């Protein structure tokens, strides 16, 4: 048996057997959260300089790195040098619009659970230091209970957390997670769906409002957006003075 086949078989044993014996991930404690900002920067790994503009901002953030891209390894190396930042896998998944290409290592609607495990292993090896995962695209796959059960069980077996980027209105992720007793979070805001400076600043202000009202906000921006980097860079000191705190996403799962 070659090495690749061995690891695929081992992964399937984990998912179909041992995983059911693992204790559920502990839910968040009941203690209050106040003005906490969890910023996630998607699409890292394509252009190194894009990620650096966020590494230069001295607040905790989570960087979601695409697997198997030309700068994936170097981006992970630089993030690992910054104690304020952490790495998660930006897992490609098929969108409802099949004309969109999710990229290398993607889980498609036609992917079997066995194939999904092999892809996740391959992608995890491509993103060294990853502590969690969120979906890249995925409006089709995150509505598939079989595939998402496979993904969530995989994350639990590997000690990874999962963030639902909530690209699908009818995402099945929360219901699957509840059935599996796995703690997941969903994003509250996308900052840069429109590539417009004023739009991004309005969305940033709205996300701050969510954190004020809810106690925390999970906020997604993108590495390619200079406007998103500028909005955070121009406001973080003022926000900190107003009592807001920045956190790595993993802290939300402790």
Short mmCIF file of C-alpha atoms in Angstrom, two decimals:
data_model
loop_
_atom_site.label_atom_id
_atom_site.label_comp_id
_atom_site.label_asym_id
_atom_site.label_seq_id
_atom_site.Cartn_x
_atom_site.Cartn_y
_atom_site.Cartn_z
CA UNK A 1 0.00 0.00 0.00
CA UNK A 2 1.50 3.36 -0.97
CA UNK A 3 1.67 6.26 1.47
CA UNK A 4 -1.16 8.27 -0.09
CA UNK A 5 -3.56 5.32 -0.03
CA UNK A 6 -2.59 4.59 3.58
CA UNK A 7 -3.40 8.11 4.74
CA UNK A 8 -6.71 8.19 2.86
CA UNK A 9 -7.72 4.90 4.47
CA UNK A 10 -6.56 6.08 7.89
CA UNK A 11 -8.58 9.28 7.50
CA UNK A 12 -11.70 7.31 6.60
CA UNK A 13 -11.29 5.13 9.68
CA UNK A 14 -11.10 8.28 11.78
CA UNK A 15 -14.22 9.76 10.26
CA UNK A 16 -16.32 6.62 10.31
CA UNK A 17 -15.18 5.20 13.62
CA UNK A 18 -13.09 7.04 16.14
CA UNK A 19 -14.64 10.45 15.56
CA UNK A 20 -17.94 9.33 17.04
CA UNK A 21 -16.10 8.49 20.27
CA UNK A 22 -14.50 11.91 20.65
CA UNK A 23 -15.99 14.31 23.20
CA UNK A 24 -17.89 17.26 21.73
CA UNK A 25 -16.10 20.56 21.39
CA UNK A 26 -16.92 22.66 24.42
CA UNK A 27 -19.31 25.52 23.88
CA UNK A 28 -18.30 29.07 24.73
CA UNK A 29 -18.46 29.92 28.43
CA UNK A 30 -21.37 32.04 29.54
CA UNK A 31 -19.16 35.00 30.45
CA UNK A 32 -20.02 38.26 28.70
CA UNK A 33 -18.21 39.45 25.60
CA UNK A 34 -17.95 43.14 24.95
CA UNK A 35 -16.80 45.02 21.84
CA UNK A 36 -14.67 42.15 20.55
CA UNK A 37 -13.53 42.22 16.92
CA UNK A 38 -12.52 39.01 15.13
CA UNK A 39 -11.09 40.04 11.76
CA UNK A 40 -10.50 37.32 9.15
CA UNK A 41 -8.59 38.13 5.96
CA UNK A 42 -9.47 35.76 3.12
CA UNK A 43 -7.66 34.91 -0.14
CA UNK A 44 -4.10 35.07 1.18
CA UNK A 45 -1.48 33.08 -0.72
CA UNK A 46 -1.82 34.66 -4.14
CA UNK A 47 0.30 37.82 -3.84
CA UNK A 48 2.69 38.12 -0.90
CA UNK A 49 2.55 41.92 -0.76
CA UNK A 50 -1.22 41.82 -0.34
CA UNK A 51 -0.95 39.86 2.90
CA UNK A 52 1.90 42.03 4.17
CA UNK A 53 -0.34 45.11 4.30
CA UNK A 54 -2.37 43.32 7.00
CA UNK A 55 0.66 41.91 8.80
CA UNK A 56 1.84 45.50 9.17
CA UNK A 57 -1.26 46.38 11.22
CA UNK A 58 -0.32 45.68 14.88
CA UNK A 59 -3.55 44.03 16.04
CA UNK A 60 -4.57 40.36 16.27
CA UNK A 61 -6.11 38.96 13.08
CA UNK A 62 -6.71 35.62 11.40
CA UNK A 63 -5.36 35.07 7.89
CA UNK A 64 -7.19 32.54 5.69
CA UNK A 65 -4.68 31.08 3.22
CA UNK A 66 -5.64 29.38 -0.04
CA UNK A 67 -3.88 26.02 -0.49
CA UNK A 68 -1.52 25.23 -3.36
CA UNK A 69 -1.08 28.81 -4.58
CA UNK A 70 2.20 30.28 -5.81
CA UNK A 71 2.87 32.05 -2.51
CA UNK A 72 1.05 29.79 -0.04
CA UNK A 73 4.21 28.52 1.66
CA UNK A 74 5.91 31.91 1.89
CA UNK A 75 2.76 33.61 3.18
CA UNK A 76 2.42 30.98 5.91
CA UNK A 77 6.07 31.44 6.82
CA UNK A 78 5.63 35.21 7.25
CA UNK A 79 2.37 34.92 9.19
CA UNK A 80 4.00 32.44 11.56
CA UNK A 81 6.60 35.08 12.48
CA UNK A 82 3.90 37.47 13.71
CA UNK A 83 2.58 36.50 17.17
CA UNK A 84 -0.50 38.68 16.61
CA UNK A 85 -1.64 36.67 13.60
CA UNK A 86 -2.79 33.09 13.01
CA UNK A 87 -3.35 30.90 9.96
CA UNK A 88 -6.44 29.03 8.83
CA UNK A 89 -7.10 27.13 5.61
CA UNK A 90 -9.30 28.99 3.14
CA UNK A 91 -10.87 25.76 1.88
CA UNK A 92 -12.11 26.04 -1.73
CA UNK A 93 -15.66 24.78 -2.24
CA UNK A 94 -18.00 24.80 -5.21
CA UNK A 95 -20.36 27.74 -5.54
CA UNK A 96 -23.99 27.55 -6.62
CA UNK A 97 -22.84 29.28 -9.81
CA UNK A 98 -20.82 26.48 -11.37
CA UNK A 99 -19.09 28.93 -13.73
CA UNK A 100 -17.04 30.20 -10.77
CA UNK A 101 -13.77 28.35 -10.32
CA UNK A 102 -13.06 27.79 -6.60
CA UNK A 103 -9.45 26.80 -7.30
CA UNK A 104 -7.06 23.96 -6.58
CA UNK A 105 -8.06 21.52 -3.86
CA UNK A 106 -11.77 22.33 -4.11
CA UNK A 107 -14.55 20.20 -2.71
CA UNK A 108 -17.28 20.03 -5.35
CA UNK A 109 -20.90 19.01 -5.10
CA UNK A 110 -19.93 15.77 -6.86
CA UNK A 111 -17.08 15.02 -4.44
CA UNK A 112 -17.59 11.89 -2.36
CA UNK A 113 -16.87 11.92 1.39
CA UNK A 114 -13.82 9.73 0.75
CA UNK A 115 -12.51 12.15 -1.87
CA UNK A 116 -13.23 15.09 0.43
CA UNK A 117 -11.06 13.58 3.17
CA UNK A 118 -8.18 13.08 0.72
CA UNK A 119 -8.52 16.68 -0.49
CA UNK A 120 -8.61 18.05 3.05
CA UNK A 121 -5.47 16.09 3.95
CA UNK A 122 -3.73 17.42 0.84
CA UNK A 123 -4.76 20.98 1.57
CA UNK A 124 -3.84 20.80 5.26
CA UNK A 125 -0.33 19.73 4.26
CA UNK A 126 -0.16 22.74 1.92
CA UNK A 127 -0.95 25.29 4.66
CA UNK A 128 1.54 24.74 7.50
CA UNK A 129 0.54 26.02 10.90
CA UNK A 130 -3.20 26.15 10.20
CA UNK A 131 -5.37 26.09 13.32
CA UNK A 132 -8.77 26.24 11.63
CA UNK A 133 -10.66 26.44 8.36
CA UNK A 134 -13.26 28.51 6.57
CA UNK A 135 -14.89 28.11 3.20
CA UNK A 136 -13.78 29.88 0.03
CA UNK A 137 -16.92 30.32 -2.10
CA UNK A 138 -18.94 27.21 -1.25
CA UNK A 139 -22.53 28.37 -1.60
CA UNK A 140 -23.35 24.94 -3.08
CA UNK A 141 -21.29 22.71 -0.79
CA UNK A 142 -22.32 24.42 2.46
CA UNK A 143 -25.91 23.44 1.63
CA UNK A 144 -24.91 19.75 1.38
CA UNK A 145 -25.34 17.99 4.76
CA UNK A 146 -23.29 14.92 3.81
CA UNK A 147 -20.26 16.89 2.66
CA UNK A 148 -20.42 19.37 5.53
CA UNK A 149 -20.70 16.54 8.05
CA UNK A 150 -17.53 15.12 6.52
CA UNK A 151 -15.76 18.48 6.72
CA UNK A 152 -16.79 19.17 10.31
CA UNK A 153 -15.86 15.68 11.48
CA UNK A 154 -12.52 16.05 9.75
CA UNK A 155 -11.88 19.36 11.52
CA UNK A 156 -12.76 17.84 14.88
CA UNK A 157 -10.46 14.86 14.29
CA UNK A 158 -7.59 17.19 13.37
CA UNK A 159 -8.17 19.69 16.16
CA UNK A 160 -9.23 22.46 13.76
CA UNK A 161 -12.10 24.89 14.22
CA UNK A 162 -14.48 25.75 11.37
CA UNK A 163 -15.87 29.15 10.44
CA UNK A 164 -18.87 29.25 8.11
CA UNK A 165 -18.18 32.19 5.80
CA UNK A 166 -21.93 32.15 5.16
CA UNK A 167 -21.79 32.44 1.40
CA UNK A 168 -25.10 30.56 1.19
CA UNK A 169 -28.31 31.95 2.65
CA UNK A 170 -29.48 28.39 3.37
CA UNK A 171 -26.17 27.15 4.79
CA UNK A 172 -26.65 23.81 6.50
CA UNK A 173 -23.50 24.23 8.61
CA UNK A 174 -25.14 25.33 11.90
CA UNK A 175 -27.64 22.45 11.84
CA UNK A 176 -25.00 19.85 11.01
CA UNK A 177 -22.72 21.26 13.70
CA UNK A 178 -25.50 21.11 16.27
CA UNK A 179 -26.26 17.49 15.40
CA UNK A 180 -22.56 16.63 15.68
CA UNK A 181 -22.11 18.69 18.87
CA UNK A 182 -19.38 20.73 17.20
CA UNK A 183 -18.94 24.42 17.91
CA UNK A 184 -18.96 26.55 14.75
CA UNK A 185 -19.28 30.27 14.18
CA UNK A 186 -20.62 32.22 11.21
CA UNK A 187 -19.31 35.50 9.89
CA UNK A 188 -21.29 38.62 10.70
CA UNK A 189 -19.97 40.95 7.98
CA UNK A 190 -18.24 40.97 4.60
CA UNK A 191 -16.35 44.24 4.22
CA UNK A 192 -15.42 44.38 0.57
CA UNK A 193 -18.01 42.72 -1.65
CA UNK A 194 -17.90 46.04 -3.49
CA UNK A 195 -14.44 47.41 -4.28
CA UNK A 196 -15.34 50.93 -3.22
CA UNK A 197 -13.63 52.89 -0.46
CA UNK A 198 -16.77 54.47 0.96
CA UNK A 199 -18.72 51.21 0.81
CA UNK A 200 -15.96 49.39 2.70
CA UNK A 201 -15.81 52.07 5.38
CA UNK A 202 -19.59 51.90 5.80
CA UNK A 203 -19.42 48.13 6.18
CA UNK A 204 -16.57 48.46 8.69
CA UNK A 205 -18.65 50.92 10.72
CA UNK A 206 -21.62 48.56 10.54
CA UNK A 207 -19.46 45.67 11.78
CA UNK A 208 -18.27 47.81 14.68
CA UNK A 209 -21.92 48.43 15.50
CA UNK A 210 -22.58 44.69 15.51
CA UNK A 211 -19.74 44.17 17.99
CA UNK A 212 -21.15 46.92 20.20
CA UNK A 213 -24.66 45.44 20.20
CA UNK A 214 -23.87 41.71 20.13
CA UNK A 215 -20.65 41.80 22.15
CA UNK A 216 -18.50 40.58 19.28
CA UNK A 217 -18.38 40.46 15.49
CA UNK A 218 -16.72 38.08 13.03
CA UNK A 219 -15.65 40.26 10.12
CA UNK A 220 -14.28 39.03 6.78
CA UNK A 221 -12.17 41.11 4.43
CA UNK A 222 -9.85 40.13 1.59
CA UNK A 223 -6.09 40.27 1.20
CA UNK A 224 -6.33 41.99 -2.18
CA UNK A 225 -8.26 44.97 -0.81
CA UNK A 226 -6.05 47.98 -0.06
CA UNK A 227 -9.20 49.82 1.01
CA UNK A 228 -9.98 47.20 3.66
CA UNK A 229 -6.43 47.39 5.01
CA UNK A 230 -6.69 51.19 5.09
CA UNK A 231 -10.04 51.14 6.92
CA UNK A 232 -8.61 48.95 9.68
CA UNK A 233 -5.26 50.73 9.82
CA UNK A 234 -6.86 54.18 10.04
CA UNK A 235 -9.25 53.25 12.86
CA UNK A 236 -7.74 50.61 15.14
CA UNK A 237 -6.18 53.06 17.60
CA UNK A 238 -9.41 55.02 17.96
CA UNK A 239 -11.39 51.81 18.39
CA UNK A 240 -9.02 50.56 21.08
CA UNK A 241 -9.36 53.87 22.91
CA UNK A 242 -13.15 53.35 22.80
CA UNK A 243 -12.84 49.95 24.47
CA UNK A 244 -12.91 47.67 21.41
CA UNK A 245 -10.47 44.78 21.37
CA UNK A 246 -9.07 42.76 18.46
CA UNK A 247 -8.73 38.99 18.75
CA UNK A 248 -7.60 35.96 16.80
CA UNK A 249 -10.57 33.89 15.70
CA UNK A 250 -9.36 30.83 17.62
CA UNK A 251 -10.12 32.67 20.88
CA UNK A 252 -13.82 32.48 20.01
CA UNK A 253 -13.62 28.67 20.13
CA UNK A 254 -11.95 28.35 23.55
#
